[in-house]
Coordinates of C-alpha atoms in Angstrom, one line a residue:
X1 CA -21.1 -25.9 6.9
X2 CA -20.9 -23.3 4.4
X3 CA -19.2 -23.7 1.2
X4 CA -15.9 -21.8 2.3
X5 CA -13.3 -24.5 1.1
X6 CA -11.3 -22.0 -0.7
X7 CA -10.3 -19.2 1.6
X8 CA -9.7 -16.4 -1.0
X9 CA -13.1 -14.7 -1.7
X10 CA -14.0 -11.7 -3.7
X11 CA -17.2 -9.5 -2.6
X12 CA -18.7 -6.4 -3.8
X13 CA -17.1 -4.8 -0.6
X14 CA -14.1 -4.6 -2.2
X15 CA -15.3 -1.7 -4.0
X16 CA -16.2 0.5 -0.8
X17 CA -13.9 2.9 0.9
X18 CA -11.6 1.1 3.2
X19 CA -13.3 1.5 6.9
X20 CA -16.7 0.5 5.8
X21 CA -15.7 -2.9 4.4
X22 CA -14.1 -3.7 7.9
X23 CA -17.4 -5.3 9.7
X24 CA -17.6 -8.7 11.2
X25 CA -15.7 -10.3 14.0
X26 CA -13.1 -11.5 11.7
X27 CA -12.0 -8.0 10.3
X28 CA -9.3 -5.9 11.2
X29 CA -10.4 -2.6 13.4
X30 CA -10.0 0.7 12.6
X31 CA -8.2 2.7 15.0
X32 CA -9.5 6.6 15.8
X33 CA -8.0 9.6 13.5
X34 CA -7.7 12.2 16.2
X35 CA -3.8 12.1 15.8
X36 CA -3.3 12.2 12.2
X37 CA -1.7 16.2 12.5
X38 CA 0.8 14.5 14.8
X39 CA 1.3 11.6 12.4
X40 CA 2.2 13.9 9.7
X41 CA 4.4 16.2 11.4
X42 CA 6.5 12.7 12.8
X43 CA 7.9 12.1 9.1
X44 CA 9.6 15.3 9.4
X45 CA 11.6 14.2 12.7
X46 CA 14.5 12.1 10.9
X47 CA 15.0 14.9 8.6
X48 CA 15.0 18.0 11.0
X49 CA 18.4 19.3 10.0
X50 CA 17.7 19.2 6.4
X51 CA 14.1 20.5 6.9
X52 CA 15.7 23.6 9.0
X53 CA 18.3 24.1 6.0
X54 CA 15.7 24.4 3.4
X55 CA 13.7 27.0 5.3
X56 CA 16.6 28.9 6.1
X57 CA 17.5 28.7 2.3
X58 CA 13.8 29.8 1.9
X59 CA 14.2 32.6 4.0
X60 CA 17.5 33.8 2.1
X61 CA 15.5 33.9 -1.0
X62 CA 12.5 35.8 0.6
X63 CA 15.0 38.4 1.8
X64 CA 17.0 38.7 -1.4
X65 CA 13.5 38.9 -3.6
X66 CA 12.7 41.8 -1.0
X67 CA 16.1 43.7 -1.4
X68 CA 16.3 43.8 -4.9
X69 CA 13.7 46.3 -5.6
X70 CA 15.1 48.3 -2.4
X71 CA 18.3 48.4 -4.2
X72 CA 16.3 49.9 -7.3
X73 CA 14.5 52.3 -5.3
X74 CA 18.4 53.8 -3.7
X75 CA 19.6 53.8 -7.4
X76 CA 16.5 55.8 -8.7
X77 CA 16.0 58.2 -5.6
X78 CA 19.3 58.2 -3.4
X79 CA 21.9 58.1 -6.8
X80 CA 20.0 59.6 -9.6
X81 CA 17.8 62.0 -8.1
X82 CA 20.4 63.1 -5.0
X83 CA 23.1 64.7 -7.2
X84 CA 25.6 62.3 -6.1
X85 CA 29.3 63.3 -7.5
X86 CA 30.1 59.5 -7.9
X87 CA 27.0 58.2 -9.5
X88 CA 28.7 55.7 -11.8
X89 CA 30.8 54.4 -9.0
X90 CA 27.6 53.9 -6.6
X91 CA 25.8 52.5 -9.5
X92 CA 28.5 50.0 -10.4
X93 CA 28.6 49.1 -6.6
X94 CA 25.0 48.6 -6.1
X95 CA 24.9 46.5 -9.2
X96 CA 27.8 44.1 -7.6
X97 CA 25.5 43.8 -4.7
X98 CA 22.6 43.2 -6.4
X99 CA 24.3 40.4 -8.5
X100 CA 25.7 39.0 -5.3
X101 CA 22.0 39.1 -4.2
X102 CA 21.2 37.4 -7.3
X103 CA 24.0 34.7 -7.2
X104 CA 23.2 33.7 -3.3
X105 CA 19.3 33.7 -4.6
X106 CA 20.2 31.3 -7.0
X107 CA 22.6 29.2 -5.1
X108 CA 19.9 28.9 -2.4
X109 CA 17.1 27.9 -4.9
X110 CA 19.0 25.0 -6.4
X111 CA 19.6 23.9 -2.8
X112 CA 15.8 23.9 -2.2
X113 CA 15.0 22.5 -5.8
X114 CA 17.5 19.5 -4.9
X115 CA 17.9 18.7 -1.4
X116 CA 14.4 19.9 -0.6
X117 CA 13.1 17.5 -3.3
X118 CA 15.3 14.8 -1.8
X119 CA 14.1 15.2 2.0
X120 CA 10.4 14.7 0.2
X121 CA 11.4 11.6 -1.6
X122 CA 13.1 10.4 1.6
X123 CA 9.7 11.1 3.4
X124 CA 7.7 9.3 0.8
X125 CA 10.0 6.3 0.6
X126 CA 9.6 6.0 4.6
X127 CA 5.7 6.3 4.2
X128 CA 6.0 3.5 1.5
X129 CA 7.9 1.2 3.7
X130 CA 5.9 2.0 6.7
X131 CA 2.8 1.0 4.5
X132 CA 3.9 -1.9 3.0
X133 CA 5.1 -3.3 6.2
X134 CA 1.9 -2.7 7.4
X135 CA 0.4 -4.6 4.5
X136 CA 2.4 -7.4 5.7
X137 CA 0.6 -7.6 9.4
X138 CA -2.9 -7.4 7.9
X139 CA -5.1 -10.5 8.0
X140 CA -6.5 -12.7 5.4
X141 CA -9.7 -11.4 6.1
X142 CA -8.9 -7.8 4.9
X143 CA -7.3 -9.1 1.6
X144 CA -10.6 -10.9 1.3
X145 CA -12.6 -7.7 0.8
X146 CA -10.0 -5.5 -1.4
X147 CA -8.5 -5.1 -4.4
X148 CA -4.8 -5.3 -5.0
X149 CA -5.0 -2.6 -7.8
X150 CA -6.4 -0.1 -5.1
X151 CA -3.9 -0.9 -2.4
X152 CA -1.3 -0.3 -5.0
X153 CA -2.5 3.1 -5.7
X154 CA -2.3 4.0 -2.0
X155 CA 1.5 2.9 -1.6
X156 CA 2.4 4.6 -5.2
X157 CA 0.2 7.4 -6.3
X158 CA -0.9 8.8 -3.0
X159 CA 2.5 9.0 -1.3
X160 CA 3.8 10.5 -4.3
X161 CA 1.9 13.8 -3.7
X162 CA 2.5 13.5 -0.2
X163 CA 6.2 13.9 -1.0
X164 CA 5.4 17.2 -3.2
X165 CA 3.5 18.5 0.0
X166 CA 6.2 17.5 2.5
X167 CA 8.8 19.5 0.5
X168 CA 6.8 22.6 -0.7
X169 CA 4.4 22.7 1.8
X170 CA 6.2 24.6 4.6
X171 CA 8.7 26.3 2.3
X172 CA 5.6 28.1 0.2
X173 CA 4.3 29.0 3.5
X174 CA 7.2 30.3 4.7
X175 CA 8.0 32.2 1.5
X176 CA 4.5 33.5 1.1
X177 CA 4.3 35.0 4.8
X178 CA 7.5 36.7 4.6
X179 CA 7.5 37.9 1.1
X180 CA 3.8 39.1 1.7
X181 CA 4.5 40.8 4.7
X182 CA 8.1 42.3 3.7
X183 CA 6.0 43.7 0.4
X184 CA 3.1 45.1 2.6
X185 CA 5.6 46.9 4.8
X186 CA 7.7 48.3 2.0
X187 CA 4.5 49.0 -0.1
X188 CA 2.9 50.6 3.2
X189 CA 6.0 52.8 3.8
X190 CA 5.9 54.3 0.1
X191 CA 2.1 55.1 0.1
X192 CA -0.2 53.6 2.9
X193 CA -3.8 54.5 1.4
X194 CA -2.9 52.5 -1.9
X195 CA -1.6 49.8 -0.3
X196 CA -4.8 49.5 2.1
X197 CA -6.7 49.4 -1.1
X198 CA -4.7 46.9 -2.8
X199 CA -5.1 44.8 0.1
X200 CA -8.9 44.9 0.2
X201 CA -8.5 42.0 -2.8
X202 CA -7.4 39.7 -0.2
X203 CA -10.5 38.7 1.8
X204 CA -12.3 38.6 -1.6
X205 CA -9.4 36.2 -2.7
X206 CA -9.7 34.1 0.4
X207 CA -13.5 33.8 0.2
X208 CA -13.2 33.0 -3.4
X209 CA -10.1 30.5 -2.9
X210 CA -12.2 28.8 0.0
X211 CA -15.3 28.2 -2.2
X212 CA -13.5 26.2 -4.8
X213 CA -11.0 24.8 -2.4
X214 CA -13.8 22.5 -1.0
X215 CA -14.9 21.5 -4.6
X216 CA -11.3 20.4 -5.3
X217 CA -11.1 18.3 -2.6
X218 CA -14.3 16.5 -3.0
X219 CA -13.3 16.2 -7.1
X220 CA -9.5 14.6 -5.9
X221 CA -10.8 12.2 -3.5
X222 CA -13.2 10.7 -6.3
X223 CA -10.5 10.6 -8.8
X224 CA -8.1 9.0 -6.8
X225 CA -10.6 6.3 -6.0
X226 CA -11.3 6.0 -9.5
X227 CA -7.4 5.5 -10.9
X228 CA -7.6 3.0 -7.9
X229 CA -10.5 1.1 -9.9
X230 CA -8.4 1.4 -13.0
X231 CA -5.3 -0.4 -11.3
X232 CA -7.6 -3.0 -10.0
X233 CA -9.1 -4.0 -13.3
X234 CA -5.9 -4.2 -15.2
X235 CA -4.2 -6.5 -12.4
X236 CA -7.2 -8.5 -12.9
X237 CA -7.2 -8.9 -16.5
X238 CA -3.5 -9.3 -16.8
X239 CA -3.3 -11.7 -14.0
X240 CA -5.9 -13.8 -15.8
X241 CA -4.9 -13.0 -19.4
X242 CA -4.8 -16.7 -20.2
X243 CA -8.2 -17.2 -19.0
X244 CA -9.5 -14.1 -20.8
X245 CA -7.9 -15.6 -24.2
X246 CA -9.0 -18.8 -23.9
X247 CA -12.5 -17.9 -23.6
X248 CA -11.9 -15.2 -26.1
X249 CA -13.3 -12.8 -23.4
X250 CA -10.9 -9.8 -24.6
X251 CA -13.9 -7.6 -25.7
X252 CA -15.6 -8.2 -22.6
X253 CA -12.4 -7.0 -20.6
X254 CA -12.2 -3.9 -22.9
X255 CA -15.7 -3.0 -21.8
X256 CA -14.8 -3.5 -18.2
X257 CA -11.9 -1.3 -18.6
X258 CA -13.8 1.4 -20.5
X259 CA -16.4 1.8 -17.7
X260 CA -13.6 2.0 -15.1
X261 CA -11.9 4.5 -17.8
X262 CA -15.0 6.5 -18.0
X263 CA -15.4 7.0 -14.3
X264 CA -12.1 8.5 -14.1
X265 CA -12.3 10.6 -17.0
X266 CA -15.7 12.3 -15.4
X267 CA -14.0 12.7 -12.1
X268 CA -11.1 14.3 -13.8
X269 CA -13.7 16.3 -15.5
X270 CA -15.1 17.5 -12.3
X271 CA -11.5 18.2 -10.7
X272 CA -10.1 20.0 -13.9
X273 CA -13.5 22.4 -13.8
X274 CA -13.1 23.1 -10.2
X275 CA -8.7 23.6 -10.6
X276 CA -9.8 26.3 -13.6
X277 CA -12.1 28.2 -11.5
X278 CA -9.9 28.2 -8.6
X279 CA -6.3 29.0 -10.5
X280 CA -7.9 30.8 -13.2
X281 CA -9.8 33.2 -10.9
X282 CA -6.8 33.7 -8.4
X283 CA -4.8 34.8 -11.4
X284 CA -7.3 37.5 -12.3
X285 CA -7.4 38.6 -9.2
X286 CA -3.5 39.1 -9.1
X287 CA -3.5 40.9 -12.5
X288 CA -6.4 43.2 -11.2
X289 CA -3.9 44.0 -8.2
X290 CA -1.4 45.1 -10.9
X291 CA -4.0 47.1 -13.1
X292 CA -5.2 48.8 -9.7
X293 CA -1.5 49.7 -9.0
X294 CA -1.0 51.3 -12.2
X295 CA -4.0 53.3 -12.3
X296 CA -4.3 54.3 -8.6
X297 CA -0.6 54.7 -8.6
X298 CA -0.5 56.9 -11.9
X299 CA -3.3 59.0 -10.2
X300 CA -1.2 59.7 -7.2
X301 CA 1.8 60.7 -9.3
X302 CA -0.7 63.4 -11.2
X303 CA -1.7 64.7 -7.5
X304 CA 1.9 64.8 -6.6
X305 CA 1.2 62.0 -3.6
X306 CA 3.7 59.7 -5.3
X307 CA 7.0 60.5 -7.4
X308 CA 8.2 58.1 -10.3
X309 CA 10.9 56.5 -8.3
X310 CA 8.3 55.7 -5.4
X311 CA 6.3 54.5 -8.5
X312 CA 8.5 52.1 -9.7
X313 CA 9.7 50.3 -6.7
X314 CA 5.9 50.2 -5.9
X315 CA 5.3 48.4 -9.1
X316 CA 8.5 46.1 -8.5
X317 CA 7.0 45.1 -5.1
X318 CA 3.6 44.5 -6.6
X319 CA 5.3 42.2 -8.8
X320 CA 6.7 40.4 -5.9
X321 CA 3.4 40.4 -4.2
X322 CA 2.3 38.4 -7.0
X323 CA 4.8 35.6 -6.9
X324 CA 3.7 34.5 -3.1
X325 CA 0.1 34.7 -4.4
X326 CA 1.3 31.9 -7.1
X327 CA 3.0 30.1 -4.5
X328 CA -0.1 30.2 -2.2
X329 CA -2.2 28.8 -5.4
X330 CA 0.5 26.1 -6.1
X331 CA 0.3 25.4 -2.4
X332 CA -3.6 25.2 -2.6
X333 CA -3.1 22.3 -5.4
X334 CA -0.4 20.6 -3.6
X335 CA -2.3 20.7 -0.3
X336 CA -5.4 19.0 -1.8
X337 CA -3.5 16.6 -3.6
X338 CA -1.3 15.7 -0.6
X339 CA -4.1 15.8 2.0
X340 CA -6.2 13.4 0.0
X341 CA -3.6 11.2 -0.6
X342 CA -2.6 11.3 3.6
X343 CA -6.2 10.5 4.2
X344 CA -6.2 7.5 1.9
X345 CA -2.8 6.6 3.0
X346 CA -4.0 6.9 6.9
X347 CA -7.2 5.0 6.1
X348 CA -5.1 1.9 5.8
X349 CA -2.4 2.4 8.5
X350 CA -5.1 3.2 10.9
X351 CA -6.3 -0.6 10.4
X352 CA -5.2 -2.6 13.4
X353 CA -4.7 -6.1 12.4
X354 CA -7.4 -8.4 14.4
X355 CA -4.5 -11.0 14.4
X356 CA -1.6 -9.7 16.8
X357 CA 0.5 -11.2 19.4
X358 CA -0.7 -10.9 22.8
X359 CA 1.2 -8.6 25.2
X360 CA 2.8 -11.7 26.9
X361 CA 3.0 -13.8 23.8
X362 CA 5.9 -16.8 24.6
X363 CA 8.0 -17.8 21.6
X364 CA 7.4 -21.3 20.6
X365 CA 10.8 -23.8 20.7
X366 CA 11.3 -27.3 20.2
X367 CA 7.7 -28.1 18.8
X368 CA 6.8 -31.6 18.9
X369 CA 3.6 -31.4 16.9
X370 CA 0.5 -32.3 19.4
X371 CA -2.7 -30.4 18.0
X372 CA -5.7 -30.2 19.8
X373 CA -9.2 -28.6 18.7
X374 CA -11.5 -27.9 22.0
X375 CA -14.9 -26.9 20.9
X376 CA -13.9 -25.1 18.4
X377 CA -16.4 -22.9 16.0
X378 CA -15.6 -20.6 13.3
X379 CA -17.1 -18.0 10.9
X380 CA -16.0 -15.6 8.4
X381 CA -18.0 -12.6 9.6
X382 CA -21.1 -12.1 11.9
X383 CA -24.3 -12.9 10.5
X384 CA -22.7 -15.8 8.6
X385 CA -23.3 -19.2 9.2
X386 CA -20.8 -21.1 11.0
X387 CA -18.2 -22.9 8.8
X388 CA -16.9 -25.3 11.6
X389 CA -19.1 -25.5 14.7
X390 CA -18.4 -27.1 18.0
X391 CA -15.4 -29.3 16.9
X392 CA -13.2 -31.0 18.9
X393 CA -10.0 -33.1 17.8
X394 CA -7.0 -34.3 19.0
X395 CA -3.9 -34.9 16.9
X396 CA -0.7 -36.5 18.7
X397 CA 2.6 -35.3 17.5
X398 CA 3.8 -37.6 14.7
X399 CA 0.5 -38.5 13.6
X400 CA -0.5 -38.8 9.8
X401 CA -3.9 -37.6 9.5
X402 CA -6.1 -37.1 6.2
X403 CA -9.2 -34.8 5.7
X404 CA -11.8 -35.9 3.2
X405 CA -15.2 -35.1 2.4
X406 CA -16.9 -33.3 -0.5
X407 CA -16.1 -29.7 -1.5
X408 CA -17.4 -26.9 0.7
X409 CA -17.6 -28.5 4.4
X410 CA -14.2 -26.6 5.4
X411 CA -11.3 -28.8 5.2
X412 CA -9.2 -26.0 4.1
X413 CA -10.9 -23.7 6.4
X414 CA -9.9 -26.0 9.6
X415 CA -6.5 -26.0 8.4
X416 CA -6.4 -22.5 7.8
X417 CA -7.1 -22.3 11.7
X418 CA -4.0 -23.8 12.9
X419 CA -1.3 -21.6 11.7
X420 CA -3.8 -18.8 12.8
X421 CA -4.5 -17.1 9.7
X422 CA -7.9 -16.7 11.2
X423 CA -8.8 -16.6 14.6
X424 CA -11.7 -18.9 16.0
X425 CA -14.6 -17.5 16.9
X426 CA -15.2 -20.0 19.9
X427 CA -12.9 -22.6 21.8
X428 CA -9.5 -22.6 20.9
X429 CA -6.6 -24.7 19.2
X430 CA -3.8 -25.7 21.3
X431 CA -0.2 -26.6 20.3
X432 CA 2.0 -28.7 22.4
X433 CA -0.5 -27.8 25.3
X434 CA -0.4 -23.7 24.4
X435 CA -3.4 -21.8 22.9
X436 CA -1.8 -20.5 19.9
X437 CA -3.3 -17.2 20.4
X438 CA -0.9 -17.0 23.7
X439 CA 2.5 -17.7 21.3
X440 CA 3.9 -15.5 18.7
X441 CA 2.6 -15.6 15.0
X442 CA 6.2 -15.8 13.7
X443 CA 7.3 -18.9 16.0
X444 CA 3.8 -20.6 15.3
X445 CA 4.1 -20.4 11.7
X446 CA 7.7 -20.8 11.5
X447 CA 7.3 -24.4 12.9
X448 CA 4.3 -25.1 10.1
X449 CA 4.6 -25.9 6.4
X450 CA 1.8 -25.3 4.1
X451 CA 1.3 -26.6 0.7
X452 CA -1.6 -25.2 -0.8
X453 CA -3.9 -26.2 -3.7
X454 CA -3.4 -22.7 -5.3
X455 CA 0.3 -22.9 -5.8
X456 CA 1.8 -19.0 -5.8
X457 CA 5.3 -18.8 -7.1
X458 CA 7.0 -15.7 -7.2
X459 CA 8.7 -14.0 -10.2
X460 CA 12.3 -15.4 -10.6
X461 CA 14.4 -18.5 -10.6
X462 CA 13.6 -21.8 -9.6
X463 CA 16.4 -21.3 -7.0
X464 CA 15.2 -18.5 -5.5
X465 CA 11.6 -19.8 -5.1
X466 CA 12.5 -23.0 -3.5
X467 CA 14.8 -21.0 -1.0
X468 CA 11.8 -19.0 -0.1
X469 CA 11.3 -21.8 2.3
X470 CA 14.7 -21.3 3.9
X471 CA 16.5 -17.9 2.9
X472 CA 19.8 -19.0 4.2
X473 CA 19.8 -22.3 2.3
X474 CA 23.2 -23.4 0.7
X475 CA 23.0 -24.8 -2.9
X476 CA 23.1 -28.3 -2.2
X477 CA 20.2 -28.0 0.4
X478 CA 18.2 -26.4 -2.5
X479 CA 19.0 -29.4 -4.7
X480 CA 18.4 -31.9 -2.0
X481 CA 15.0 -30.6 -1.2
X482 CA 14.0 -30.5 -5.0
X483 CA 15.0 -34.3 -5.3
X484 CA 12.8 -35.1 -2.4
X485 CA 10.0 -33.7 -4.1
X486 CA 11.0 -35.4 -7.4
X487 CA 11.4 -32.0 -9.2
X488 CA 15.5 -32.3 -9.7
X489 CA 15.2 -34.2 -12.9
X490 CA 12.8 -31.7 -14.6
X491 CA 14.7 -28.7 -13.3
X492 CA 18.0 -30.3 -14.8
X493 CA 16.5 -30.7 -18.4
X494 CA 15.4 -27.0 -18.4
X495 CA 18.6 -24.5 -20.4
X496 CA 19.5 -23.0 -17.0
X497 CA 18.7 -25.4 -14.5
X498 CA 18.1 -24.3 -11.0
X499 CA 19.0 -20.8 -12.5
X500 CA 16.0 -20.8 -15.1
X501 CA 13.3 -17.7 -14.7
X502 CA 10.0 -19.1 -14.3
X503 CA 8.1 -16.1 -15.4
X504 CA 5.1 -14.4 -13.4
X505 CA 3.5 -16.6 -11.1
X506 CA 5.7 -19.6 -12.8
X507 CA 3.7 -19.3 -16.1
X508 CA 6.8 -21.1 -17.8
X509 CA 6.0 -24.4 -16.1
X510 CA 3.3 -26.9 -16.1
X511 CA 0.8 -27.5 -13.2
X512 CA 2.6 -30.4 -11.8
X513 CA 5.9 -28.7 -12.0
X514 CA 4.7 -25.6 -10.1
X515 CA 3.2 -28.2 -7.3
X516 CA 6.4 -30.0 -7.0
X517 CA 8.5 -26.6 -6.6
X518 CA 6.0 -25.7 -3.7
X519 CA 6.3 -29.0 -2.1
X520 CA 10.3 -28.6 -2.5
X521 CA 9.8 -25.4 -0.6
X522 CA 8.0 -27.0 2.4
X523 CA 11.0 -29.8 2.4
X524 CA 13.6 -27.1 2.8
X525 CA 11.7 -25.4 5.5
X526 CA 11.4 -28.6 7.3
X527 CA 9.0 -28.0 10.1
X528 CA 7.6 -30.5 12.8
X529 CA 3.9 -29.5 11.4
X530 CA 3.1 -30.0 7.8
X531 CA -0.3 -29.2 5.8
X532 CA -1.0 -30.6 2.3
X533 CA -4.1 -28.9 1.0
X534 CA -4.7 -31.0 -2.5
X535 CA -0.9 -31.0 -2.7
X536 CA -1.0 -33.9 -5.6
X537 CA -4.1 -32.4 -7.4
X538 CA -2.1 -31.1 -10.2
X539 CA 0.4 -34.1 -10.7
X540 CA 0.0 -37.0 -13.2
X541 CA 0.0 -40.5 -12.0
X542 CA 4.0 -40.9 -12.0
X543 CA 4.5 -37.9 -10.1
X544 CA 1.9 -38.2 -7.7
X545 CA 3.5 -41.8 -6.7
X546 CA 6.7 -40.3 -6.4
X547 CA 5.5 -37.3 -4.4
X548 CA 3.2 -39.8 -2.2
X549 CA 6.3 -41.5 -1.4
X550 CA 8.2 -38.6 -0.4
X551 CA 5.4 -37.3 1.8
X552 CA 5.2 -40.5 3.9
X553 CA 9.1 -40.5 4.5
X554 CA 8.5 -37.1 5.4
X555 CA 5.8 -37.6 7.9
X556 CA 8.2 -39.7 10.0
X557 CA 8.3 -38.2 13.5
X558 CA 6.2 -35.3 12.3
X559 CA 2.8 -34.2 12.3
X560 CA 0.9 -34.4 8.9
X561 CA -2.4 -33.0 7.8
X562 CA -3.3 -34.0 4.3
X563 CA -6.3 -32.5 2.4
X564 CA -7.1 -35.0 -0.6
X565 CA -9.6 -35.6 -2.7
X566 CA -7.5 -38.4 -4.5
X567 CA -8.3 -41.0 -1.7
X568 CA -5.4 -43.4 -3.0
X569 CA -3.1 -40.9 -1.8
X570 CA -4.0 -41.4 1.6
X571 CA -4.3 -44.8 1.9
X572 CA -1.3 -45.2 4.5
X573 CA -2.4 -42.1 6.8
X574 CA -2.8 -43.4 10.2
X575 CA -6.3 -41.9 10.9
X576 CA -8.5 -40.6 8.2
X577 CA -11.3 -37.8 9.2
X578 CA -14.7 -37.6 6.9
X579 CA -16.0 -33.9 7.3
X580 CA -19.5 -33.5 6.5
X581 CA -21.4 -30.3 7.0
X582 CA -22.4 -31.6 10.5
X583 CA -18.6 -32.0 11.6
X584 CA -16.6 -35.2 11.5
X585 CA -18.8 -38.0 10.7
X586 CA -16.2 -40.8 10.1
X587 CA -12.9 -41.6 11.4
X588 CA -10.2 -44.4 11.2
X589 CA -8.1 -46.0 8.9
X590 CA -8.5 -46.9 5.3
X591 CA -9.1 -50.3 6.0
X592 CA -11.6 -49.7 8.9
X593 CA -13.6 -47.0 6.9
X594 CA -14.0 -49.4 3.8
X595 CA -15.0 -52.0 6.3
X596 CA -18.0 -49.7 7.8
X597 CA -19.0 -49.1 4.1
X598 CA -20.3 -45.7 4.6
X599 CA -19.7 -42.4 3.4
X600 CA -15.8 -42.9 3.0
X601 CA -16.4 -46.3 1.1
X602 CA -19.0 -44.6 -1.2
X603 CA -16.2 -41.8 -2.2
X604 CA -13.4 -44.5 -2.4
X605 CA -15.7 -46.9 -4.5
X606 CA -16.9 -44.0 -7.1
X607 CA -13.4 -42.8 -7.9
X608 CA -12.4 -46.7 -8.3
X609 CA -14.6 -46.7 -11.0
X610 CA -13.4 -43.6 -12.9

């Protein structure tokens, strides 16, 4: 067997892009990405009413924008040059009409800015929820290969830019198309030749934008990966801050952070350079269009091909035409930020968990606790050696089984296969006669309680952490569970008792106290199958004895598997299995194995001398 007693592993694959790190039989698979466009549009579906209202307001804003220069043309050409006897009255009416247009435009713009942004925020919330729920489904093998900071970046930063694209994208496209089309028609009506000359700039602008657009996309993707690296480094350092300080390795952590920070800075430098060329160049083209109108329009006025009133209207329309160009530029930025975020978002969402319920999976009910391993083999990845090889084992309901052996022989791995944290590579595991792959994961794990060697407590109160074993538990049930785990006394000594805040990962508690709270959670869950992975490893002798007595009481009519290094805690086990690299080398009661005077006896005698 390999040294895989500790399930959680960090590998160099965590720095790769997600699809590349999914090799191996135990890894999650990646779905084809052919339906991403359809998936992108699907997020609009719950908000179609708001979406159409937003687009309608965008249309009104475009229409009012085009009407204002036409109103100016009407005043200068029809009223001022038309010898209108009611000039002041008509100018006042037209002014009032233009003011009304401005009011309508302002109201629609405010609607777009508020409700449009809220639509994008709701869609972002939906995506975050979907991705978070997907994270919950992915198997342990996925998390063995990934960094938490990178996964957090995909959940937060990437979805933010997506919300901006969801809102501004369609709106900017509609406004740009309608305003540019309307402005072109107005300009063409005033002077077709000048308009055609003006629009010769567009093909050049498109080629220029396309070239730097590709560079921006590459740079933005790189910067998103680098900010994920920074988040991963910060999360790793802060989570282990006590280890960092105990080894006085602050400078080492600073160097690692500086390296990640420099890589991010380099990626942003490339991105900002491309953005500068992209936006600066397009801005120059917009200004060149205005200069061309002034110069060519002035020549047309000199040659009487254009009068001053039309020249004024023309300049106003060109000013309007610059606005959709700016929106197009803004859309280019949003598109690059949003689409790279969407690609990273979908990379995770397209990973299908390798551990899923079968189509005809049944719900487990009235579980007794009979467990059987039938020729089970397991390896973490293809090409690796088997951690468990051709192991057969039968555990009757209510049996109290202990697993012992040196580190690295697969004790924890063996127990991780029962709740199906990983799937067997060969053979099968039965629970009450049912292959665990043929029952729902939820019902399987609902009937199994686990106390892990690496205790994890959530930020919050003691009561909240114990209640995690049964979310609808009453206060009295929580107290009873704490008493069974011999945690009640130390809890009541705390200033706020069960309402005491324990800090991130329970940092305000001792190792033994954290272990007893994790045991209390399992007491509260009260499942028919219980797995204790070095559950008393962090306890002092007095606490160990108290918990040992509680475990033996809890083992009545329940299937109990205990992984133990302290052999004194499992002397009363009905059967002790001694694991070695070749499998189960010995099994029997404590007395039988001592009489055998082999591997178990050697381990026991060695500990007795300490």
